[in-house]
PDB file of N, CA, C and O in Angstrom:
ATOM      1  N   MET A   1      64.909 117.775 114.987  1.00  0.00           N
ATOM      2  CA  MET A   1      64.074 116.729 114.429  1.00  0.00           C
ATOM      3  C   MET A   1      63.221 116.134 115.533  1.00  0.00           C
ATOM      4  O   MET A   1      63.705 115.840 116.614  1.00  0.00           O
ATOM      5  N   ASN A   2      61.978 115.950 115.220  1.00  0.00           N
ATOM      6  CA  ASN A   2      61.030 115.372 116.154  1.00  0.00           C
ATOM      7  C   ASN A   2      61.358 113.892 116.383  1.00  0.00           C
ATOM      8  O   ASN A   2      61.439 113.112 115.446  1.00  0.00           O
ATOM      9  N   LYS A   3      61.570 113.525 117.618  1.00  0.00           N
ATOM     10  CA  LYS A   3      61.971 112.151 117.945  1.00  0.00           C
ATOM     11  C   LYS A   3      60.947 111.113 117.496  1.00  0.00           C
ATOM     12  O   LYS A   3      61.317 109.996 117.155  1.00  0.00           O
ATOM     13  N   LYS A   4      59.685 111.478 117.466  1.00  0.00           N
ATOM     14  CA  LYS A   4      58.676 110.491 117.098  1.00  0.00           C
ATOM     15  C   LYS A   4      58.754 110.104 115.625  1.00  0.00           C
ATOM     16  O   LYS A   4      58.213 109.089 115.225  1.00  0.00           O
ATOM     17  N   HIS A   5      59.469 110.879 114.813  1.00  0.00           N
ATOM     18  CA  HIS A   5      59.612 110.568 113.390  1.00  0.00           C
ATOM     19  C   HIS A   5      60.970 109.961 113.045  1.00  0.00           C
ATOM     20  O   HIS A   5      61.189 109.574 111.901  1.00  0.00           O
ATOM     21  N   GLN A   6      61.857 109.864 113.990  1.00  0.00           N
ATOM     22  CA  GLN A   6      63.193 109.356 113.717  1.00  0.00           C
ATOM     23  C   GLN A   6      63.187 107.960 113.118  1.00  0.00           C
ATOM     24  O   GLN A   6      63.890 107.684 112.151  1.00  0.00           O
ATOM     25  N   GLU A   7      62.398 107.065 113.663  1.00  0.00           N
ATOM     26  CA  GLU A   7      62.353 105.692 113.163  1.00  0.00           C
ATOM     27  C   GLU A   7      61.793 105.646 111.747  1.00  0.00           C
ATOM     28  O   GLU A   7      62.266 104.889 110.906  1.00  0.00           O
ATOM     29  N   LYS A   8      60.807 106.474 111.464  1.00  0.00           N
ATOM     30  CA  LYS A   8      60.235 106.517 110.110  1.00  0.00           C
ATOM     31  C   LYS A   8      61.266 107.019 109.105  1.00  0.00           C
ATOM     32  O   LYS A   8      61.367 106.482 107.994  1.00  0.00           O
ATOM     33  N   LEU A   9      62.034 108.035 109.481  1.00  0.00           N
ATOM     34  CA  LEU A   9      63.082 108.545 108.588  1.00  0.00           C
ATOM     35  C   LEU A   9      64.165 107.498 108.364  1.00  0.00           C
ATOM     36  O   LEU A   9      64.677 107.341 107.252  1.00  0.00           O
ATOM     37  N   ARG A  10      64.495 106.752 109.401  1.00  0.00           N
ATOM     38  CA  ARG A  10      65.490 105.696 109.274  1.00  0.00           C
ATOM     39  C   ARG A  10      64.991 104.620 108.316  1.00  0.00           C
ATOM     40  O   ARG A  10      65.705 104.174 107.420  1.00  0.00           O
ATOM     41  N   MET A  11      63.742 104.218 108.470  1.00  0.00           N
ATOM     42  CA  MET A  11      63.165 103.197 107.595  1.00  0.00           C
ATOM     43  C   MET A  11      63.041 103.699 106.163  1.00  0.00           C
ATOM     44  O   MET A  11      63.272 102.946 105.211  1.00  0.00           O
ATOM     45  N   LEU A  12      62.704 104.964 105.990  1.00  0.00           N
ATOM     46  CA  LEU A  12      62.633 105.550 104.653  1.00  0.00           C
ATOM     47  C   LEU A  12      63.993 105.472 103.973  1.00  0.00           C
ATOM     48  O   LEU A  12      64.103 105.071 102.816  1.00  0.00           O
ATOM     49  N   GLY A  13      65.039 105.843 104.695  1.00  0.00           N
ATOM     50  CA  GLY A  13      66.390 105.787 104.142  1.00  0.00           C
ATOM     51  C   GLY A  13      66.803 104.382 103.764  1.00  0.00           C
ATOM     52  O   GLY A  13      67.396 104.155 102.697  1.00  0.00           O
ATOM     53  N   LEU A  14      66.484 103.417 104.611  1.00  0.00           N
ATOM     54  CA  LEU A  14      66.813 102.021 104.314  1.00  0.00           C
ATOM     55  C   LEU A  14      66.036 101.512 103.101  1.00  0.00           C
ATOM     56  O   LEU A  14      66.555 100.736 102.299  1.00  0.00           O
ATOM     57  N   THR A  15      64.806 101.963 102.963  1.00  0.00           N
ATOM     58  CA  THR A  15      63.987 101.555 101.818  1.00  0.00           C
ATOM     59  C   THR A  15      64.534 102.147 100.529  1.00  0.00           C
ATOM     60  O   THR A  15      64.595 101.464  99.497  1.00  0.00           O
ATOM     61  N   ILE A  16      64.965 103.397 100.564  1.00  0.00           N
ATOM     62  CA  ILE A  16      65.579 104.016  99.388  1.00  0.00           C
ATOM     63  C   ILE A  16      66.833 103.243  99.006  1.00  0.00           C
ATOM     64  O   ILE A  16      67.048 102.915  97.831  1.00  0.00           O
ATOM     65  N   ALA A  17      67.655 102.910  99.985  1.00  0.00           N
ATOM     66  CA  ALA A  17      68.881 102.147  99.718  1.00  0.00           C
ATOM     67  C   ALA A  17      68.545 100.780  99.124  1.00  0.00           C
ATOM     68  O   ALA A  17      69.211 100.316  98.190  1.00  0.00           O
ATOM     69  N   TYR A  18      67.514 100.132  99.633  1.00  0.00           N
ATOM     70  CA  TYR A  18      67.100  98.816  99.135  1.00  0.00           C
ATOM     71  C   TYR A  18      66.742  98.892  97.647  1.00  0.00           C
ATOM     72  O   TYR A  18      67.241  98.101  96.836  1.00  0.00           O
ATOM     73  N   TYR A  19      65.875  99.835  97.275  1.00  0.00           N
ATOM     74  CA  TYR A  19      65.457  99.946  95.881  1.00  0.00           C
ATOM     75  C   TYR A  19      66.606 100.396  94.982  1.00  0.00           C
ATOM     76  O   TYR A  19      66.714  99.956  93.840  1.00  0.00           O
ATOM     77  N   ARG A  20      67.475 101.257  95.489  1.00  0.00           N
ATOM     78  CA  ARG A  20      68.631 101.705  94.709  1.00  0.00           C
ATOM     79  C   ARG A  20      69.522 100.515  94.381  1.00  0.00           C
ATOM     80  O   ARG A  20      69.929 100.319  93.230  1.00  0.00           O
ATOM     81  N   LYS A  21      69.795  99.700  95.375  1.00  0.00           N
ATOM     82  CA  LYS A  21      70.648  98.522  95.167  1.00  0.00           C
ATOM     83  C   LYS A  21      69.955  97.496  94.277  1.00  0.00           C
ATOM     84  O   LYS A  21      70.610  96.846  93.455  1.00  0.00           O
ATOM     85  N   LEU A  22      68.645  97.353  94.424  1.00  0.00           N
ATOM     86  CA  LEU A  22      67.875  96.442  93.589  1.00  0.00           C
ATOM     87  C   LEU A  22      68.000  96.822  92.115  1.00  0.00           C
ATOM     88  O   LEU A  22      68.044  95.948  91.242  1.00  0.00           O
ATOM     89  N   LYS A  23      68.083  98.126  91.854  1.00  0.00           N
ATOM     90  CA  LYS A  23      68.245  98.629  90.484  1.00  0.00           C
ATOM     91  C   LYS A  23      69.699  98.602  90.032  1.00  0.00           C
ATOM     92  O   LYS A  23      70.005  98.960  88.888  1.00  0.00           O
ATOM     93  N   GLY A  24      70.616  98.224  90.924  1.00  0.00           N
ATOM     94  CA  GLY A  24      72.029  98.191  90.579  1.00  0.00           C
ATOM     95  C   GLY A  24      72.645  99.572  90.451  1.00  0.00           C
ATOM     96  O   GLY A  24      73.624  99.747  89.724  1.00  0.00           O
ATOM     97  N   MET A  25      72.082 100.539  91.163  1.00  0.00           N
ATOM     98  CA  MET A  25      72.563 101.925  91.088  1.00  0.00           C
ATOM     99  C   MET A  25      73.483 102.239  92.256  1.00  0.00           C
ATOM    100  O   MET A  25      73.267 101.763  93.365  1.00  0.00           O
ATOM    101  N   THR A  26      74.463 103.063  91.985  1.00  0.00           N
ATOM    102  CA  THR A  26      75.307 103.595  93.050  1.00  0.00           C
ATOM    103  C   THR A  26      74.633 104.840  93.626  1.00  0.00           C
ATOM    104  O   THR A  26      73.712 105.401  93.015  1.00  0.00           O
ATOM    105  N   GLN A  27      75.127 105.267  94.771  1.00  0.00           N
ATOM    106  CA  GLN A  27      74.626 106.522  95.338  1.00  0.00           C
ATOM    107  C   GLN A  27      74.914 107.683  94.393  1.00  0.00           C
ATOM    108  O   GLN A  27      74.093 108.582  94.251  1.00  0.00           O
ATOM    109  N   ILE A  28      76.061 107.642  93.737  1.00  0.00           N
ATOM    110  CA  ILE A  28      76.418 108.708  92.799  1.00  0.00           C
ATOM    111  C   ILE A  28      75.429 108.752  91.642  1.00  0.00           C
ATOM    112  O   ILE A  28      74.955 109.830  91.261  1.00  0.00           O
ATOM    113  N   ALA A  29      75.093 107.593  91.083  1.00  0.00           N
ATOM    114  CA  ALA A  29      74.158 107.544  89.957  1.00  0.00           C
ATOM    115  C   ALA A  29      72.783 108.079  90.364  1.00  0.00           C
ATOM    116  O   ALA A  29      72.163 108.851  89.616  1.00  0.00           O
ATOM    117  N   LEU A  30      72.305 107.680  91.527  1.00  0.00           N
ATOM    118  CA  LEU A  30      71.012 108.166  91.994  1.00  0.00           C
ATOM    119  C   LEU A  30      71.070 109.666  92.249  1.00  0.00           C
ATOM    120  O   LEU A  30      70.166 110.402  91.841  1.00  0.00           O
ATOM    121  N   ALA A  31      72.117 110.120  92.886  1.00  0.00           N
ATOM    122  CA  ALA A  31      72.262 111.549  93.167  1.00  0.00           C
ATOM    123  C   ALA A  31      72.242 112.370  91.880  1.00  0.00           C
ATOM    124  O   ALA A  31      71.606 113.428  91.817  1.00  0.00           O
ATOM    125  N   GLU A  32      72.928 111.888  90.854  1.00  0.00           N
ATOM    126  CA  GLU A  32      72.944 112.608  89.576  1.00  0.00           C
ATOM    127  C   GLU A  32      71.556 112.654  88.946  1.00  0.00           C
ATOM    128  O   GLU A  32      71.147 113.692  88.426  1.00  0.00           O
ATOM    129  N   LYS A  33      70.807 111.556  89.012  1.00  0.00           N
ATOM    130  CA  LYS A  33      69.458 111.529  88.449  1.00  0.00           C
ATOM    131  C   LYS A  33      68.513 112.470  89.194  1.00  0.00           C
ATOM    132  O   LYS A  33      67.598 113.030  88.607  1.00  0.00           O
ATOM    133  N   VAL A  34      68.737 112.594  90.495  1.00  0.00           N
ATOM    134  CA  VAL A  34      67.856 113.408  91.336  1.00  0.00           C
ATOM    135  C   VAL A  34      68.349 114.850  91.433  1.00  0.00           C
ATOM    136  O   VAL A  34      67.627 115.731  91.880  1.00  0.00           O
ATOM    137  N   ASP A  35      69.576 115.083  90.987  1.00  0.00           N
ATOM    138  CA  ASP A  35      70.209 116.406  91.019  1.00  0.00           C
ATOM    139  C   ASP A  35      70.427 116.902  92.449  1.00  0.00           C
ATOM    140  O   ASP A  35      70.097 118.038  92.801  1.00  0.00           O
ATOM    141  N   ILE A  36      70.936 115.979  93.272  1.00  0.00           N
ATOM    142  CA  ILE A  36      71.386 116.337  94.613  1.00  0.00           C
ATOM    143  C   ILE A  36      72.777 115.727  94.799  1.00  0.00           C
ATOM    144  O   ILE A  36      73.222 114.939  93.966  1.00  0.00           O
ATOM    145  N   SER A  37      73.438 116.063  95.882  1.00  0.00           N
ATOM    146  CA  SER A  37      74.793 115.548  96.099  1.00  0.00           C
ATOM    147  C   SER A  37      74.764 114.096  96.574  1.00  0.00           C
ATOM    148  O   SER A  37      73.791 113.632  97.176  1.00  0.00           O
ATOM    149  N   ARG A  38      75.846 113.378  96.298  1.00  0.00           N
ATOM    150  CA  ARG A  38      75.988 112.017  96.787  1.00  0.00           C
ATOM    151  C   ARG A  38      75.967 111.998  98.305  1.00  0.00           C
ATOM    152  O   ARG A  38      75.413 111.097  98.932  1.00  0.00           O
ATOM    153  N   THR A  39      76.540 113.019  98.901  1.00  0.00           N
ATOM    154  CA  THR A  39      76.558 113.115 100.362  1.00  0.00           C
ATOM    155  C   THR A  39      75.138 113.193 100.916  1.00  0.00           C
ATOM    156  O   THR A  39      74.835 112.572 101.943  1.00  0.00           O
ATOM    157  N   HIS A  40      74.267 113.928 100.233  1.00  0.00           N
ATOM    158  CA  HIS A  40      72.884 114.031 100.705  1.00  0.00           C
ATOM    159  C   HIS A  40      72.180 112.677 100.603  1.00  0.00           C
ATOM    160  O   HIS A  40      71.478 112.272 101.539  1.00  0.00           O
ATOM    161  N   ILE A  41      72.388 111.968  99.496  1.00  0.00           N
ATOM    162  CA  ILE A  41      71.816 110.615  99.370  1.00  0.00           C
ATOM    163  C   ILE A  41      72.350 109.726 100.488  1.00  0.00           C
ATOM    164  O   ILE A  41      71.605 108.996 101.136  1.00  0.00           O
ATOM    165  N   SER A  42      73.653 109.802 100.727  1.00  0.00           N
ATOM    166  CA  SER A  42      74.270 109.002 101.787  1.00  0.00           C
ATOM    167  C   SER A  42      73.649 109.323 103.141  1.00  0.00           C
ATOM    168  O   SER A  42      73.351 108.420 103.927  1.00  0.00           O
ATOM    169  N   ASN A  43      73.440 110.592 103.407  1.00  0.00           N
ATOM    170  CA  ASN A  43      72.835 110.997 104.682  1.00  0.00           C
ATOM    171  C   ASN A  43      71.393 110.518 104.806  1.00  0.00           C
ATOM    172  O   ASN A  43      70.954 110.116 105.891  1.00  0.00           O
ATOM    173  N   ILE A  44      70.651 110.543 103.704  1.00  0.00           N
ATOM    174  CA  ILE A  44      69.265 110.068 103.724  1.00  0.00           C
ATOM    175  C   ILE A  44      69.234 108.569 104.006  1.00  0.00           C
ATOM    176  O   ILE A  44      68.413 108.088 104.781  1.00  0.00           O
ATOM    177  N   GLU A  45      70.149 107.825 103.379  1.00  0.00           N
ATOM    178  CA  GLU A  45      70.165 106.372 103.513  1.00  0.00           C
ATOM    179  C   GLU A  45      70.820 105.866 104.807  1.00  0.00           C
ATOM    180  O   GLU A  45      70.640 104.705 105.165  1.00  0.00           O
ATOM    181  N   ALA A  46      71.560 106.704 105.480  1.00  0.00           N
ATOM    182  CA  ALA A  46      72.312 106.274 106.661  1.00  0.00           C
ATOM    183  C   ALA A  46      71.380 105.678 107.714  1.00  0.00           C
ATOM    184  O   ALA A  46      70.428 106.335 108.143  1.00  0.00           O
ATOM    185  N   PRO A  47      71.625 104.430 108.136  1.00  0.00           N
ATOM    186  CA  PRO A  47      70.728 103.785 109.096  1.00  0.00           C
ATOM    187  C   PRO A  47      70.723 104.434 110.479  1.00  0.00           C
ATOM    188  O   PRO A  47      69.772 104.270 111.225  1.00  0.00           O
ATOM    189  N   ASN A  48      71.755 105.170 110.797  1.00  0.00           N
ATOM    190  CA  ASN A  48      71.795 105.833 112.108  1.00  0.00           C
ATOM    191  C   ASN A  48      71.502 107.325 111.991  1.00  0.00           C
ATOM    192  O   ASN A  48      71.549 108.043 112.969  1.00  0.00           O
ATOM    193  N   GLY A  49      71.198 107.771 110.795  1.00  0.00           N
ATOM    194  CA  GLY A  49      70.915 109.185 110.577  1.00  0.00           C
ATOM    195  C   GLY A  49      69.430 109.461 110.543  1.00  0.00           C
ATOM    196  O   GLY A  49      68.610 108.556 110.451  1.00  0.00           O
ATOM    197  N   THR A  50      69.109 110.708 110.646  1.00  0.00           N
ATOM    198  CA  THR A  50      67.705 111.124 110.590  1.00  0.00           C
ATOM    199  C   THR A  50      67.591 112.371 109.724  1.00  0.00           C
ATOM    200  O   THR A  50      66.946 113.341 110.094  1.00  0.00           O
ATOM    201  N   THR A  51      68.233 112.328 108.573  1.00  0.00           N
ATOM    202  CA  THR A  51      68.186 113.459 107.656  1.00  0.00           C
ATOM    203  C   THR A  51      66.795 113.546 107.053  1.00  0.00           C
ATOM    204  O   THR A  51      66.283 112.575 106.494  1.00  0.00           O
ATOM    205  N   SER A  52      66.188 114.710 107.169  1.00  0.00           N
ATOM    206  CA  SER A  52      64.872 114.888 106.565  1.00  0.00           C
ATOM    207  C   SER A  52      65.037 115.107 105.068  1.00  0.00           C
ATOM    208  O   SER A  52      66.111 115.449 104.582  1.00  0.00           O
ATOM    209  N   VAL A  53      63.963 114.904 104.341  1.00  0.00           N
ATOM    210  CA  VAL A  53      64.003 115.004 102.888  1.00  0.00           C
ATOM    211  C   VAL A  53      62.716 115.674 102.424  1.00  0.00           C
ATOM    212  O   VAL A  53      61.637 115.413 102.969  1.00  0.00           O
ATOM    213  N   SER A  54      62.826 116.552 101.440  1.00  0.00           N
ATOM    214  CA  SER A  54      61.649 117.263 100.947  1.00  0.00           C
ATOM    215  C   SER A  54      60.778 116.347 100.106  1.00  0.00           C
ATOM    216  O   SER A  54      61.232 115.327  99.582  1.00  0.00           O
ATOM    217  N   LEU A  55      59.528 116.726  99.951  1.00  0.00           N
ATOM    218  CA  LEU A  55      58.628 115.957  99.102  1.00  0.00           C
ATOM    219  C   LEU A  55      59.096 115.977  97.659  1.00  0.00           C
ATOM    220  O   LEU A  55      59.022 114.956  96.971  1.00  0.00           O
ATOM    221  N   ASP A  56      59.583 117.107  97.192  1.00  0.00           N
ATOM    222  CA  ASP A  56      60.109 117.187  95.825  1.00  0.00           C
ATOM    223  C   ASP A  56      61.215 116.163  95.618  1.00  0.00           C
ATOM    224  O   ASP A  56      61.240 115.462  94.611  1.00  0.00           O
ATOM    225  N   THR A  57      62.118 116.068  96.576  1.00  0.00           N
ATOM    226  CA  THR A  57      63.219 115.113  96.471  1.00  0.00           C
ATOM    227  C   THR A  57      62.702 113.683  96.516  1.00  0.00           C
ATOM    228  O   THR A  57      63.170 112.826  95.764  1.00  0.00           O
ATOM    229  N   LEU A  58      61.721 113.417  97.369  1.00  0.00           N
ATOM    230  CA  LEU A  58      61.137 112.071  97.417  1.00  0.00           C
ATOM    231  C   LEU A  58      60.496 111.705  96.084  1.00  0.00           C
ATOM    232  O   LEU A  58      60.653 110.582  95.604  1.00  0.00           O
ATOM    233  N   PHE A  59      59.764 112.640  95.480  1.00  0.00           N
ATOM    234  CA  PHE A  59      59.157 112.377  94.175  1.00  0.00           C
ATOM    235  C   PHE A  59      60.234 112.085  93.138  1.00  0.00           C
ATOM    236  O   PHE A  59      60.098 111.171  92.326  1.00  0.00           O
ATOM    237  N   ASP A  60      61.322 112.862  93.172  1.00  0.00           N
ATOM    238  CA  ASP A  60      62.420 112.662  92.221  1.00  0.00           C
ATOM    239  C   ASP A  60      63.124 111.324  92.441  1.00  0.00           C
ATOM    240  O   ASP A  60      63.487 110.642  91.479  1.00  0.00           O
ATOM    241  N   ILE A  61      63.313 110.951  93.699  1.00  0.00           N
ATOM    242  CA  ILE A  61      63.949 109.658  94.004  1.00  0.00           C
ATOM    243  C   ILE A  61      63.080 108.513  93.497  1.00  0.00           C
ATOM    244  O   ILE A  61      63.575 107.582  92.855  1.00  0.00           O
ATOM    245  N   ALA A  62      61.782 108.576  93.775  1.00  0.00           N
ATOM    246  CA  ALA A  62      60.875 107.523  93.312  1.00  0.00           C
ATOM    247  C   ALA A  62      60.900 107.427  91.788  1.00  0.00           C
ATOM    248  O   ALA A  62      60.963 106.322  91.234  1.00  0.00           O
ATOM    249  N   GLU A  63      60.880 108.549  91.116  1.00  0.00           N
ATOM    250  CA  GLU A  63      60.921 108.560  89.653  1.00  0.00           C
ATOM    251  C   GLU A  63      62.230 107.953  89.145  1.00  0.00           C
ATOM    252  O   GLU A  63      62.234 107.139  88.219  1.00  0.00           O
ATOM    253  N   ALA A  64      63.343 108.333  89.749  1.00  0.00           N
ATOM    254  CA  ALA A  64      64.650 107.818  89.339  1.00  0.00           C
ATOM    255  C   ALA A  64      64.749 106.314  89.552  1.00  0.00           C
ATOM    256  O   ALA A  64      65.400 105.611  88.773  1.00  0.00           O
ATOM    257  N   LEU A  65      64.098 105.814  90.597  1.00  0.00           N
ATOM    258  CA  LEU A  65      64.133 104.387  90.902  1.00  0.00           C
ATOM    259  C   LEU A  65      63.016 103.615  90.193  1.00  0.00           C
ATOM    260  O   LEU A  65      62.918 102.395  90.326  1.00  0.00           O
ATOM    261  N   GLU A  66      62.164 104.356  89.465  1.00  0.00           N
ATOM    262  CA  GLU A  66      61.044 103.769  88.723  1.00  0.00           C
ATOM    263  C   GLU A  66      60.097 102.995  89.636  1.00  0.00           C
ATOM    264  O   GLU A  66      59.689 101.865  89.362  1.00  0.00           O
ATOM    265  N   ILE A  67      59.770 103.640  90.754  1.00  0.00           N
ATOM    266  CA  ILE A  67      58.817 103.089  91.720  1.00  0.00           C
ATOM    267  C   ILE A  67      57.851 104.199  92.105  1.00  0.00           C
ATOM    268  O   ILE A  67      58.056 105.367  91.749  1.00  0.00           O
ATOM    269  N   THR A  68      56.821 103.845  92.842  1.00  0.00           N
ATOM    270  CA  THR A  68      55.895 104.867  93.323  1.00  0.00           C
ATOM    271  C   THR A  68      56.405 105.439  94.650  1.00  0.00           C
ATOM    272  O   THR A  68      57.176 104.779  95.357  1.00  0.00           O
ATOM    273  N   VAL A  69      55.947 106.614  94.964  1.00  0.00           N
ATOM    274  CA  VAL A  69      56.291 107.204  96.263  1.00  0.00           C
ATOM    275  C   VAL A  69      55.754 106.303  97.372  1.00  0.00           C
ATOM    276  O   VAL A  69      56.412 106.122  98.399  1.00  0.00           O
ATOM    277  N   LYS A  70      54.611 105.704  97.138  1.00  0.00           N
ATOM    278  CA  LYS A  70      54.034 104.791  98.127  1.00  0.00           C
ATOM    279  C   LYS A  70      55.000 103.650  98.446  1.00  0.00           C
ATOM    280  O   LYS A  70      55.105 103.237  99.604  1.00  0.00           O
ATOM    281  N   ASP A  71      55.715 103.152  97.421  1.00  0.00           N
ATOM    282  CA  ASP A  71      56.669 102.076  97.654  1.00  0.00           C
ATOM    283  C   ASP A  71      57.745 102.482  98.657  1.00  0.00           C
ATOM    284  O   ASP A  71      58.248 101.642  99.405  1.00  0.00           O
ATOM    285  N   LEU A  72      58.102 103.754  98.665  1.00  0.00           N
ATOM    286  CA  LEU A  72      59.138 104.223  99.585  1.00  0.00           C
ATOM    287  C   LEU A  72      58.688 104.127 101.047  1.00  0.00           C
ATOM    288  O   LEU A  72      59.526 104.080 101.946  1.00  0.00           O
ATOM    289  N   PHE A  73      57.380 104.081 101.258  1.00  0.00           N
ATOM    290  CA  PHE A  73      56.850 104.019 102.609  1.00  0.00           C
ATOM    291  C   PHE A  73      56.305 102.635 102.974  1.00  0.00           C
ATOM    292  O   PHE A  73      55.657 102.466 103.992  1.00  0.00           O
ATOM    293  N   ASP A  74      56.612 101.664 102.134  1.00  0.00           N
ATOM    294  CA  ASP A  74      56.208 100.284 102.410  1.00  0.00           C
ATOM    295  C   ASP A  74      57.349  99.629 103.190  1.00  0.00           C
ATOM    296  O   ASP A  74      58.159  98.894 102.632  1.00  0.00           O
ATOM    297  N   PHE A  75      57.420  99.932 104.462  1.00  0.00           N
ATOM    298  CA  PHE A  75      58.508  99.462 105.313  1.00  0.00           C
ATOM    299  C   PHE A  75      58.310  97.976 105.613  1.00  0.00           C
ATOM    300  O   PHE A  75      57.373  97.602 106.295  1.00  0.00           O
ATOM    301  N   ARG A  76      59.196  97.168 105.080  1.00  0.00           N
ATOM    302  CA  ARG A  76      59.091  95.704 105.249  1.00  0.00           C
ATOM    303  C   ARG A  76      60.037  95.219 106.291  1.00  0.00           C
ATOM    304  O   ARG A  76      61.063  95.585 106.539  1.00  0.00           O
TER     305      ARG A  76
END
């Protein structure tokens, strides 16, 4: 993984976790909606991890959370 993108991946994961919790969803519920494993969601959301994620998966996550993909990159 390219070190220059590590912080962006960390922020992306935290943003996904924020919206998931805002919707009252568990990692399991989100994983089922996106058709990926709970472990993969956990790895994406991990604040110390840098798991990359495909665009297809990002689109599916945004759809499952009923937000835009742009919202996932609005790092606050």
